[in-house]
Amino acid sequence: MLLGAVALMAACSRPAPPQEPVRAVKLMTVGVGALESQLEYAGEVRARVESRLGFRVGGKIVQRQAELGQRVKAGDVLAQLDPKDYQLAAEAARAQLAAATTQRDLAAADYKRYAALKDQNFISGAELERRDTALKAAQATLDQAQAQLASQGNQAAYTRLVADAAGVVTGIDAEPGQVVAAGAPVVRIAQDGARDVVFAVPEDKVAAMAPGQEVAVRGWANGKTLTGKVREVAASADAATRTFQVKVAIDRAEAPALGSTVYVTPKALSHAGTPAIKLPTTALRQEGQSTAVWVYDPATSTIKSQVIQIATADGNDAVVASGLTPGMQVVATGVHVLSPGQKVTVYQPKTAVATVNQAPAATDSVANSASQPAAK
């Protein structure tokens, strides 16, 4: 009975857990390498001067001659308002001028007659002065009527929107039949002349940008690289994007077409060649709120977790700011199936391959090597 009870208890107990398999891992030796990526921003080619043209008077648009993309010259008519009201006002001013001229001529004749009477001592000097004052008032009214006529004539001329410089129409903001106020934008013109590349940089990079610095400008369509110089850096951030606008002057003869997309590489923000420790992203894993890697201990053939700090990215690699030193061996792939203290074997490829990121003879400070940010 005792033997039967022991056998029954042994049959009911939980079986021993299977031993964790010894996995083969691919290792890489931590070393210091040079950063390769550079900060690159997307920009747009724009005219140095882009005007938003509008009528100097309000009214209803009856005709628009300008079309999007059309090349215009100085003096070309771009749009036309209904001029009838302004023409009537000019005619009224012309009639007022005629009346003022008549009044002035009458006052001049009256003054001449009273001057002759004064010479004969038939009237007093005060009477002649009154006639002189009336002549001056009539002359002032005439001058006012002339100015009013000139103003109304200008108002009628302002119903024609004329290009003040040669360029290309880049935008249409109003259509025929629309009633616009004075000064409302109707046509946008990019004037011929200098060209700029406009791009935006974040707040932590704007301090390194200054007028006169050289930048490389690469066209998106043709891949041609130009050299430009920073012309202007915005003094305040954009209200929506919180970035700072930078304008780069480029050679007009080699500039891409207006509105073309280009890539801008500021040399002041380049960290190419800076020594740093880099790891492939396959070697990284998340440990709570921190980033960690598996470090291989050759003495015990086990692995342990090592928390690291990532500074930035360099292409497809992560730049390590702290946590590793050259010469350490870390697991390069399959990090999600491992556990702390697990025994592993080193994966041996069928053909010999060169060790990635071999540590150089001279060791550098890891934190200082990766302290400078690189491109994302």
PDB file of N, CA, C and O in Angstrom, residues 327-356:
ATOM      1  N   GLY A 327      35.253  47.031 -28.188  1.00  0.00           N
ATOM      2  CA  GLY A 327      35.732  45.707 -27.811  1.00  0.00           C
ATOM      3  C   GLY A 327      34.659  44.801 -27.254  1.00  0.00           C
ATOM      4  O   GLY A 327      34.827  43.573 -27.237  1.00  0.00           O
ATOM      5  N   MET A 328      33.560  45.360 -26.769  1.00  0.00           N
ATOM      6  CA  MET A 328      32.459  44.532 -26.297  1.00  0.00           C
ATOM      7  C   MET A 328      31.839  43.771 -27.452  1.00  0.00           C
ATOM      8  O   MET A 328      31.879  44.208 -28.605  1.00  0.00           O
ATOM      9  N   GLN A 329      31.253  42.620 -27.129  1.00  0.00           N
ATOM     10  CA  GLN A 329      30.537  41.823 -28.126  1.00  0.00           C
ATOM     11  C   GLN A 329      29.052  41.844 -27.778  1.00  0.00           C
ATOM     12  O   GLN A 329      28.666  41.532 -26.649  1.00  0.00           O
ATOM     13  N   VAL A 330      28.218  42.211 -28.756  1.00  0.00           N
ATOM     14  CA  VAL A 330      26.782  42.288 -28.534  1.00  0.00           C
ATOM     15  C   VAL A 330      26.091  41.394 -29.555  1.00  0.00           C
ATOM     16  O   VAL A 330      26.619  41.106 -30.634  1.00  0.00           O
ATOM     17  N   VAL A 331      24.892  40.956 -29.196  1.00  0.00           N
ATOM     18  CA  VAL A 331      24.088  40.122 -30.084  1.00  0.00           C
ATOM     19  C   VAL A 331      23.494  41.019 -31.165  1.00  0.00           C
ATOM     20  O   VAL A 331      22.873  42.045 -30.872  1.00  0.00           O
ATOM     21  N   ALA A 332      23.654  40.624 -32.420  1.00  0.00           N
ATOM     22  CA  ALA A 332      23.242  41.475 -33.531  1.00  0.00           C
ATOM     23  C   ALA A 332      21.821  41.203 -33.988  1.00  0.00           C
ATOM     24  O   ALA A 332      21.140  42.109 -34.466  1.00  0.00           O
ATOM     25  N   THR A 333      21.333  39.962 -33.874  1.00  0.00           N
ATOM     26  CA  THR A 333      19.992  39.625 -34.359  1.00  0.00           C
ATOM     27  C   THR A 333      19.310  38.679 -33.379  1.00  0.00           C
ATOM     28  O   THR A 333      19.954  38.045 -32.543  1.00  0.00           O
ATOM     29  N   GLY A 334      17.992  38.590 -33.507  1.00  0.00           N
ATOM     30  CA  GLY A 334      17.217  37.656 -32.690  1.00  0.00           C
ATOM     31  C   GLY A 334      17.181  37.991 -31.223  1.00  0.00           C
ATOM     32  O   GLY A 334      17.070  37.097 -30.378  1.00  0.00           O
ATOM     33  N   VAL A 335      17.219  39.265 -30.887  1.00  0.00           N
ATOM     34  CA  VAL A 335      17.312  39.648 -29.475  1.00  0.00           C
ATOM     35  C   VAL A 335      16.011  39.404 -28.721  1.00  0.00           C
ATOM     36  O   VAL A 335      16.010  39.346 -27.491  1.00  0.00           O
ATOM     37  N   HIS A 336      14.886  39.248 -29.422  1.00  0.00           N
ATOM     38  CA  HIS A 336      13.600  39.125 -28.742  1.00  0.00           C
ATOM     39  C   HIS A 336      13.367  37.740 -28.162  1.00  0.00           C
ATOM     40  O   HIS A 336      12.418  37.544 -27.398  1.00  0.00           O
ATOM     41  N   VAL A 337      14.185  36.744 -28.503  1.00  0.00           N
ATOM     42  CA  VAL A 337      13.967  35.378 -28.006  1.00  0.00           C
ATOM     43  C   VAL A 337      14.960  35.008 -26.915  1.00  0.00           C
ATOM     44  O   VAL A 337      15.001  33.852 -26.486  1.00  0.00           O
ATOM     45  N   LEU A 338      15.748  35.937 -26.441  1.00  0.00           N
ATOM     46  CA  LEU A 338      16.765  35.646 -25.438  1.00  0.00           C
ATOM     47  C   LEU A 338      16.326  36.156 -24.078  1.00  0.00           C
ATOM     48  O   LEU A 338      15.428  36.989 -23.957  1.00  0.00           O
ATOM     49  N   SER A 339      16.985  35.655 -23.026  1.00  0.00           N
ATOM     50  CA  SER A 339      16.677  36.048 -21.658  1.00  0.00           C
ATOM     51  C   SER A 339      17.985  36.235 -20.903  1.00  0.00           C
ATOM     52  O   SER A 339      19.026  35.671 -21.279  1.00  0.00           O
ATOM     53  N   PRO A 340      17.972  37.029 -19.825  1.00  0.00           N
ATOM     54  CA  PRO A 340      19.212  37.292 -19.087  1.00  0.00           C
ATOM     55  C   PRO A 340      19.832  36.008 -18.522  1.00  0.00           C
ATOM     56  O   PRO A 340      19.141  35.127 -18.009  1.00  0.00           O
ATOM     57  N   GLY A 341      21.142  35.904 -18.626  1.00  0.00           N
ATOM     58  CA  GLY A 341      21.862  34.760 -18.099  1.00  0.00           C
ATOM     59  C   GLY A 341      21.786  33.509 -18.947  1.00  0.00           C
ATOM     60  O   GLY A 341      22.327  32.466 -18.562  1.00  0.00           O
ATOM     61  N   GLN A 342      21.124  33.569 -20.080  1.00  0.00           N
ATOM     62  CA  GLN A 342      20.961  32.397 -20.923  1.00  0.00           C
ATOM     63  C   GLN A 342      22.285  32.025 -21.571  1.00  0.00           C
ATOM     64  O   GLN A 342      23.052  32.879 -22.008  1.00  0.00           O
ATOM     65  N   LYS A 343      22.540  30.710 -21.617  1.00  0.00           N
ATOM     66  CA  LYS A 343      23.734  30.224 -22.295  1.00  0.00           C
ATOM     67  C   LYS A 343      23.492  30.205 -23.793  1.00  0.00           C
ATOM     68  O   LYS A 343      22.432  29.802 -24.263  1.00  0.00           O
ATOM     69  N   VAL A 344      24.491  30.651 -24.532  1.00  0.00           N
ATOM     70  CA  VAL A 344      24.376  30.711 -25.980  1.00  0.00           C
ATOM     71  C   VAL A 344      25.674  30.216 -26.591  1.00  0.00           C
ATOM     72  O   VAL A 344      26.706  30.096 -25.920  1.00  0.00           O
ATOM     73  N   THR A 345      25.577  29.900 -27.856  1.00  0.00           N
ATOM     74  CA  THR A 345      26.770  29.559 -28.631  1.00  0.00           C
ATOM     75  C   THR A 345      26.925  30.583 -29.743  1.00  0.00           C
ATOM     76  O   THR A 345      25.946  31.170 -30.202  1.00  0.00           O
ATOM     77  N   VAL A 346      28.137  30.776 -30.149  1.00  0.00           N
ATOM     78  CA  VAL A 346      28.419  31.762 -31.186  1.00  0.00           C
ATOM     79  C   VAL A 346      28.163  31.128 -32.543  1.00  0.00           C
ATOM     80  O   VAL A 346      28.675  30.051 -32.856  1.00  0.00           O
ATOM     81  N   TYR A 347      27.335  31.815 -33.329  1.00  0.00           N
ATOM     82  CA  TYR A 347      27.021  31.327 -34.671  1.00  0.00           C
ATOM     83  C   TYR A 347      28.256  31.441 -35.557  1.00  0.00           C
ATOM     84  O   TYR A 347      28.898  32.487 -35.619  1.00  0.00           O
ATOM     85  N   GLN A 348      28.587  30.355 -36.208  1.00  0.00           N
ATOM     86  CA  GLN A 348      29.731  30.316 -37.114  1.00  0.00           C
ATOM     87  C   GLN A 348      29.222  30.171 -38.542  1.00  0.00           C
ATOM     88  O   GLN A 348      28.615  29.164 -38.891  1.00  0.00           O
ATOM     89  N   PRO A 349      29.403  31.182 -39.368  1.00  0.00           N
ATOM     90  CA  PRO A 349      28.955  31.067 -40.763  1.00  0.00           C
ATOM     91  C   PRO A 349      29.780  30.041 -41.520  1.00  0.00           C
ATOM     92  O   PRO A 349      30.897  29.689 -41.138  1.00  0.00           O
ATOM     93  N   LYS A 350      29.180  29.583 -42.599  1.00  0.00           N
ATOM     94  CA  LYS A 350      29.877  28.577 -43.397  1.00  0.00           C
ATOM     95  C   LYS A 350      31.126  29.133 -44.055  1.00  0.00           C
ATOM     96  O   LYS A 350      32.103  28.422 -44.240  1.00  0.00           O
ATOM     97  N   THR A 351      31.069  30.387 -44.415  1.00  0.00           N
ATOM     98  CA  THR A 351      32.237  31.040 -45.012  1.00  0.00           C
ATOM     99  C   THR A 351      32.662  32.173 -44.113  1.00  0.00           C
ATOM    100  O   THR A 351      31.837  32.854 -43.509  1.00  0.00           O
ATOM    101  N   ALA A 352      33.939  32.362 -43.999  1.00  0.00           N
ATOM    102  CA  ALA A 352      34.473  33.396 -43.126  1.00  0.00           C
ATOM    103  C   ALA A 352      34.105  34.768 -43.659  1.00  0.00           C
ATOM    104  O   ALA A 352      34.187  35.031 -44.852  1.00  0.00           O
ATOM    105  N   VAL A 353      33.656  35.612 -42.760  1.00  0.00           N
ATOM    106  CA  VAL A 353      33.306  36.986 -43.138  1.00  0.00           C
ATOM    107  C   VAL A 353      34.080  37.941 -42.253  1.00  0.00           C
ATOM    108  O   VAL A 353      34.521  37.599 -41.153  1.00  0.00           O
ATOM    109  N   ALA A 354      34.255  39.143 -42.739  1.00  0.00           N
ATOM    110  CA  ALA A 354      34.984  40.161 -41.978  1.00  0.00           C
ATOM    111  C   ALA A 354      34.146  40.614 -40.797  1.00  0.00           C
ATOM    112  O   ALA A 354      32.935  40.736 -40.882  1.00  0.00           O
ATOM    113  N   THR A 355      34.803  40.828 -39.673  1.00  0.00           N
ATOM    114  CA  THR A 355      34.106  41.291 -38.476  1.00  0.00           C
ATOM    115  C   THR A 355      33.634  42.716 -38.681  1.00  0.00           C
ATOM    116  O   THR A 355      34.365  43.556 -39.175  1.00  0.00           O
ATOM    117  N   VAL A 356      32.374  42.947 -38.299  1.00  0.00           N
ATOM    118  CA  VAL A 356      31.782  44.267 -38.495  1.00  0.00           C
ATOM    119  C   VAL A 356      32.231  45.193 -37.389  1.00  0.00           C
ATOM    120  O   VAL A 356      32.259  44.831 -36.216  1.00  0.00           O
TER     121      VAL A 356
END
